[in-house]
Coordinates of C-alpha atoms in Angstrom, one line a residue:
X59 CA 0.0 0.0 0.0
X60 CA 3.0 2.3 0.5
X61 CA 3.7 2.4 -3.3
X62 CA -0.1 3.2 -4.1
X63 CA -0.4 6.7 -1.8
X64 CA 1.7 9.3 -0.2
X65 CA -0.4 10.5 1.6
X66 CA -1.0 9.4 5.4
X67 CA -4.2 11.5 6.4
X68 CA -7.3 13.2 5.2
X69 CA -8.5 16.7 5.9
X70 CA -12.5 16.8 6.4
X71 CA -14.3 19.7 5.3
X72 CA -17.4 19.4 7.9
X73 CA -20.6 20.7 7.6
X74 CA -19.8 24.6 7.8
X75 CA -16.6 27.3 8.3
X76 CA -19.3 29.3 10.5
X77 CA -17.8 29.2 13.8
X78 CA -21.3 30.1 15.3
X79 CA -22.8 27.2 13.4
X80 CA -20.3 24.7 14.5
X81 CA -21.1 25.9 18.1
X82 CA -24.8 25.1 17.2
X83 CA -24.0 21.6 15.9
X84 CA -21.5 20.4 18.6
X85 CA -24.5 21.2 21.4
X86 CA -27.2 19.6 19.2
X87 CA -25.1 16.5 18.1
X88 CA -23.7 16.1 21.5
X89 CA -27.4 16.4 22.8
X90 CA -28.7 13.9 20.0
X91 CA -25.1 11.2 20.7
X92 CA -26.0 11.1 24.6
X93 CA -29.8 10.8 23.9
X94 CA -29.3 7.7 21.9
X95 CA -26.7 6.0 23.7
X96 CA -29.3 6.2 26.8
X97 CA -32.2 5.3 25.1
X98 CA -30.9 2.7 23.1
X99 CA -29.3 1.5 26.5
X100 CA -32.1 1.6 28.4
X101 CA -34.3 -0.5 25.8
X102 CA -31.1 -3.3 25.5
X103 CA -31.3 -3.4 29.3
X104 CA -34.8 -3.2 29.9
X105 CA -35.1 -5.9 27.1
X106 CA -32.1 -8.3 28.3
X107 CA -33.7 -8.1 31.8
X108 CA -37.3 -9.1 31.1
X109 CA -39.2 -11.8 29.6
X110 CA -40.2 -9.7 26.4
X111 CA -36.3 -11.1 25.2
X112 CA -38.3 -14.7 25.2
X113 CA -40.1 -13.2 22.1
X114 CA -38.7 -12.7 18.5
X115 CA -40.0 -9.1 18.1
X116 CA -38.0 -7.5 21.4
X117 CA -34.7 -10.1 20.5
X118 CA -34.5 -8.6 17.2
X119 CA -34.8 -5.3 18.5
X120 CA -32.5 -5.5 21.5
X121 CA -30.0 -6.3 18.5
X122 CA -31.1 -3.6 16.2
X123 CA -30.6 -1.2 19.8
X124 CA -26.7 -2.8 20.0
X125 CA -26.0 -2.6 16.2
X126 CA -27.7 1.4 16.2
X127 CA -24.7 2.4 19.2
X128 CA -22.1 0.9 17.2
X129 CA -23.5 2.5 13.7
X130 CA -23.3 5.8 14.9
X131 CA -20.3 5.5 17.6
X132 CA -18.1 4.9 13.8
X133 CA -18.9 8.5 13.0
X134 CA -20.7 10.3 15.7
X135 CA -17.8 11.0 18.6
X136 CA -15.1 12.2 15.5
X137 CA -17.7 14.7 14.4
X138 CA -18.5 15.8 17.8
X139 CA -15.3 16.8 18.4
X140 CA -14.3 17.8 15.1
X141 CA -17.2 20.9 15.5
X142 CA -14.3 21.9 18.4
X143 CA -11.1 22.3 16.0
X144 CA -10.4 24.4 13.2
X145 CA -8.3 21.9 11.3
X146 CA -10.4 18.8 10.9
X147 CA -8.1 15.8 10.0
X148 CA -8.4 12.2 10.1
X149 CA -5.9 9.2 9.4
X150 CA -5.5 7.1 6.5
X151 CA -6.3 4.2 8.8
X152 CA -8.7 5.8 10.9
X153 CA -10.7 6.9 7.3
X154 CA -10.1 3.3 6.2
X155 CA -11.5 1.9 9.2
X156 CA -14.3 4.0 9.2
X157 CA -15.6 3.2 6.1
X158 CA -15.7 -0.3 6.9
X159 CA -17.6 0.1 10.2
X160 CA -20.0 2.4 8.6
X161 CA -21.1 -0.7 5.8
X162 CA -21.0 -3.2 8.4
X163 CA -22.9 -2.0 11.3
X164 CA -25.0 -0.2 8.8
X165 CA -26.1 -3.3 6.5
X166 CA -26.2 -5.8 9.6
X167 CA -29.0 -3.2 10.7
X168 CA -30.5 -3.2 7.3
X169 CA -31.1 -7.2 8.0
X170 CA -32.6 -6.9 11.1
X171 CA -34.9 -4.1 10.1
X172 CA -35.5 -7.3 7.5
X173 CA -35.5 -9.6 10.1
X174 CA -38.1 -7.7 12.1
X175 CA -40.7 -7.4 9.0
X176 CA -40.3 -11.5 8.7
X177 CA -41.7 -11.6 12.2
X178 CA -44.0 -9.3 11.8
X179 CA -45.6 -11.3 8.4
X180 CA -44.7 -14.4 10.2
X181 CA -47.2 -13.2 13.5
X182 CA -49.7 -11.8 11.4
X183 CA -50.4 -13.6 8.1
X184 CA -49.7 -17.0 10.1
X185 CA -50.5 -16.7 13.8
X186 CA -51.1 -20.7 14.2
X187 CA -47.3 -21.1 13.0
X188 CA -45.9 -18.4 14.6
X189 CA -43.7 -20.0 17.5
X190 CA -42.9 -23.4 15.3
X191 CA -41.5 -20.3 12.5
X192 CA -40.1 -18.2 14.7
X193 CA -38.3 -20.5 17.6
X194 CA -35.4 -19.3 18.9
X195 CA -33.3 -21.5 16.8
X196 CA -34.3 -20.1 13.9
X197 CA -33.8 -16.3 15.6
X198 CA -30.9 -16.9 16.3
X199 CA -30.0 -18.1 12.4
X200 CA -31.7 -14.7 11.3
X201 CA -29.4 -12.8 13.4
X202 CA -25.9 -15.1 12.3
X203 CA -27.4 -14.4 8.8
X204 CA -27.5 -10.3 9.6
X205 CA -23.9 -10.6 10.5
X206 CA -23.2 -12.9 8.2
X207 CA -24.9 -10.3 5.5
X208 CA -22.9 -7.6 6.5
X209 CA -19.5 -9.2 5.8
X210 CA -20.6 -9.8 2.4
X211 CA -21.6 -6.5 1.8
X212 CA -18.8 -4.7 3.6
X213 CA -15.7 -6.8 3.0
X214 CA -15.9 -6.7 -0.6
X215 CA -16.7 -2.6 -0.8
X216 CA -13.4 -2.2 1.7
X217 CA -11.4 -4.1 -0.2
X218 CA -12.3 -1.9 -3.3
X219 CA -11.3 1.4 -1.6
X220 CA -8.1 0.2 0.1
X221 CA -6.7 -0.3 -3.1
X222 CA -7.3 2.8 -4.3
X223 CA -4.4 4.9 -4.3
X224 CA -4.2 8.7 -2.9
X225 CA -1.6 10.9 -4.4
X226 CA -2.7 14.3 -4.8
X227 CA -5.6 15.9 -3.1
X228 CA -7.0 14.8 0.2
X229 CA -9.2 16.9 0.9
X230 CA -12.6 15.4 1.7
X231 CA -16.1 17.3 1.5
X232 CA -18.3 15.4 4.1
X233 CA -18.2 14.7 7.8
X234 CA -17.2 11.2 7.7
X235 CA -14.8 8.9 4.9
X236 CA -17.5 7.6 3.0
X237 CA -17.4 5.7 -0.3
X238 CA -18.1 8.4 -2.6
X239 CA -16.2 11.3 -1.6
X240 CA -13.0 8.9 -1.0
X241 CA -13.3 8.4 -5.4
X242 CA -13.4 11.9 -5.7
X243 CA -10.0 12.4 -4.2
X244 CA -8.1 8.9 -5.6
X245 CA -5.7 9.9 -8.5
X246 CA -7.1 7.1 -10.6
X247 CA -9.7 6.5 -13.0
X248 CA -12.8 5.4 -10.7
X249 CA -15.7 4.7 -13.1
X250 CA -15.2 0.5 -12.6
X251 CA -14.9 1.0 -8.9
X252 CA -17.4 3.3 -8.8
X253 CA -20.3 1.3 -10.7
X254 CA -19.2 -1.9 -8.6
X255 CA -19.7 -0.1 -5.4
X256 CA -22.9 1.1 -6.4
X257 CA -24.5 -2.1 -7.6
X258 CA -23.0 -3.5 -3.9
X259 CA -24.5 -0.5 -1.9
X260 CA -27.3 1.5 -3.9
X261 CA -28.9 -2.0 -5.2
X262 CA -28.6 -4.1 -2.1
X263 CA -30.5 -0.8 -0.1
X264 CA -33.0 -0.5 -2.9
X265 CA -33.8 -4.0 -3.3
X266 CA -34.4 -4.4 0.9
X267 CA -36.6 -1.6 0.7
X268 CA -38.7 -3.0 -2.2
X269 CA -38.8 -6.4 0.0
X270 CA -39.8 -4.3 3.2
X271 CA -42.3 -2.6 1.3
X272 CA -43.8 -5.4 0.0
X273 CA -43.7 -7.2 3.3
X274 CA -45.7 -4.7 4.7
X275 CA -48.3 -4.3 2.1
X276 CA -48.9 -7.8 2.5
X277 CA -49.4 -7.4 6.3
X278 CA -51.8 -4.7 6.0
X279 CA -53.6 -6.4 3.5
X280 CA -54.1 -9.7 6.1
X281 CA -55.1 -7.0 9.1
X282 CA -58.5 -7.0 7.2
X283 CA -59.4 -10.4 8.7
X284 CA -58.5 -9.4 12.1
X285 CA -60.8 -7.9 14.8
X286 CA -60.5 -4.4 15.8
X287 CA -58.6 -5.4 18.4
X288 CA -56.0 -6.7 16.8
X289 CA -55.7 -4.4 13.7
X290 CA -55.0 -1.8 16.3
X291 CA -52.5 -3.3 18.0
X292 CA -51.3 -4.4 14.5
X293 CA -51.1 -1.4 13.2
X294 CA -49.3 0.4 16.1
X295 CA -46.5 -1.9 15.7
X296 CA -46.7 -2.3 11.9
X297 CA -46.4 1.9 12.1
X298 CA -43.4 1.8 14.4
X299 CA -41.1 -0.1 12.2
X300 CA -42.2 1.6 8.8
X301 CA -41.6 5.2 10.4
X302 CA -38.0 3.8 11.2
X303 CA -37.6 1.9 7.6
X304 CA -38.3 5.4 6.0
X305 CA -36.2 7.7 8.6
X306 CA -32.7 5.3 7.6
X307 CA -34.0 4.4 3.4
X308 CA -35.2 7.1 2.5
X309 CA -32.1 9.4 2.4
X310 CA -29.7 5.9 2.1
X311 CA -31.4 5.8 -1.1
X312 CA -30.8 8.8 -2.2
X313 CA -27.1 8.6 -0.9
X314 CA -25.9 5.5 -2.6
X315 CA -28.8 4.8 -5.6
X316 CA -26.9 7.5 -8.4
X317 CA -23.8 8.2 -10.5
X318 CA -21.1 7.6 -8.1
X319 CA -20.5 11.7 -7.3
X320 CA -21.1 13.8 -4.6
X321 CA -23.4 17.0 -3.9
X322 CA -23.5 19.4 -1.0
X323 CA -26.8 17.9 -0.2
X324 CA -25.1 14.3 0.9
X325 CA -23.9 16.0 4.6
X326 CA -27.3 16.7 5.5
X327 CA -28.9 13.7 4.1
X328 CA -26.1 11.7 5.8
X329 CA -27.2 13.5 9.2
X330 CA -30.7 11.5 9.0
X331 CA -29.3 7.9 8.3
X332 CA -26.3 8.1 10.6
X333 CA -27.8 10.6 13.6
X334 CA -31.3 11.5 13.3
X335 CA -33.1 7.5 12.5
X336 CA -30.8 6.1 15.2
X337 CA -31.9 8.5 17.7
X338 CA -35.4 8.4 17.0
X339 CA -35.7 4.0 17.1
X340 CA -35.9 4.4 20.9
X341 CA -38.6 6.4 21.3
X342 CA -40.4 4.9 17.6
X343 CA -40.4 1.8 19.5
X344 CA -41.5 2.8 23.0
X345 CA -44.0 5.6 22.8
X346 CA -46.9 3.3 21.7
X347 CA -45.6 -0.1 22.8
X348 CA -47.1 -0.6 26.0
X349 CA -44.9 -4.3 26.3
X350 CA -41.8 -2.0 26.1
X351 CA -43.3 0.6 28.6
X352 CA -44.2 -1.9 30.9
X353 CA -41.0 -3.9 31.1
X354 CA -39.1 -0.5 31.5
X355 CA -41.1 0.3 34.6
X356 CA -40.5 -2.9 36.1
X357 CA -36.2 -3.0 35.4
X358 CA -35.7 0.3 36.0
X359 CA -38.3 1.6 39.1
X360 CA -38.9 -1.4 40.7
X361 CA -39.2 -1.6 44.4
X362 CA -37.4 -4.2 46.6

């Protein structure tokens, strides 16, 4: 790798020279990091700690809680305290390895967002089947096949911009080393690279939010057999995890699904799928789930 770059670090641009609007961002960020760690904490223990992990619904999500700290932790804490310093560098290895956490935490929470809509079909289009389906055998399978998933997404995309070589500029206009903006600066031609990575990222997030979709459509066409009742609890959980599957696809798509450039527009759009959707699972998942409410009182204001 020597041979291929002389460069050893990368300068970030962040998301503004204003020094009042870094000020802004590091309190807001800072605010929106410690708000997530918490609340994704609190479900994981309240979850762990309870019977609700017994069922498929809170074990999937007490791995989507884990797999949301570690998503953002790759980027969150660098920007934080990036909005503090004038000069905003980062390490060829420390850009490297960022990119790699990024795709992996990232697309391992892609499958259990999958995972979770499987269980949802699985509980409502075939209730009689539902704990010979979903067994904890077979969750545990889903969750190997997350991971598993991940690795193949983001082995193959890391190994593609490690071999890149940097030579020239290394300037990068974004908050984090991501995919795109690392092309931008390599002092090669990119266009092979750079239709490979986006068949691996923009396809694979396109094609799980077609299958989502789907998924779901095919739920709330079953909840027309149901009794009130149970459409409305239905349909408070059904909600819960499509408001989350639109907070993180929605601007992923946008991110990776295009010509392998960049646009100003990316930083912001980045802030949803990396910041924003992260923070907001916890409370998605707890406002109206009175299981979650319930299990919360009793780990964390119980009474000897």
């Amino acid at each position: 790798m020597a041979t291929q770059r002389n460069i050893s670090e990368f300068i970030l641009l962040g998301l503004s020279y204003d020094k009042n609007i870094q000020m802004f961002c590091f309190l807001l960020f800072l605010f929106c990091y410690v708000a997530l760690l918490v609340g994704n904490v609190v479900i994981l223990i309240s979850i762990r700690c309870s019977p609700l992990l017994d069922q498929p619904m809170y074990y999937f999500l007490s791995h989507l809680s884990s797999m949301d700290i570690c998503y953002t932790s790759s980027v969150t804490p660098k920007l934080i305290g990036d909005l503090l310093v004038e000069r905003k560098t980062i390490s060829y290895g420390s850009c490297m390895f960022q990119v790699f956490a990024m795709h992996f935490f990232g697309s391992i929470e892609v499958f259990i967002l999958t995972a979770m809509a499987f269980d949802r079909y699985v509980a409502i289009c075939k209730p009689l089947h539902y704990m010979v389906i979903m067994n904890r055998t077979k969750c545990n399978l889903l969750v190997l096949a997350t991971w598993a998933g991940g690795a193949l997404h983001s082995f193959p995309q890391f190994s593609m911009i490690i071999q890149l070589p940097f030579c020239g500029p290394n300037e990068i206009d974004h908050y984090f080393c991501d995919i795109f903006p690392l092309l931008k600066v390599a002092c090669t031609d990119t266009y092979i690279t750079g239709v490979l990575l986006l068949v691996n990222s923009g396809l694979v997030t396109l094609v799980t939010f077609i299958v989502l979709c789907f998924s779901y459509v095919v739920i709330l066409f079953t909840l027309r057999h149901l009794s009130a009742e149970g459409r409305r609890k239905a349909l408070s959980t059904c909600g819960s995890h499509i408001t989350v599957i639109f907070l993180f696809f929605a601007p992923s798509i946008f991110a990776y699904l295009r010509p392998p450039t960049t646009f100003p527009e990316d930083k912001i759009f980045a802030l949803f799928y990396t910041i924003v959707a992260p923070m907001f699972n916890p409370l998605i998942y707890t406002l109206r789930n009175s299981e979650m409410q319930n299990a919360m009182k009793k780990v964390w204001f119980q009474t000897s």
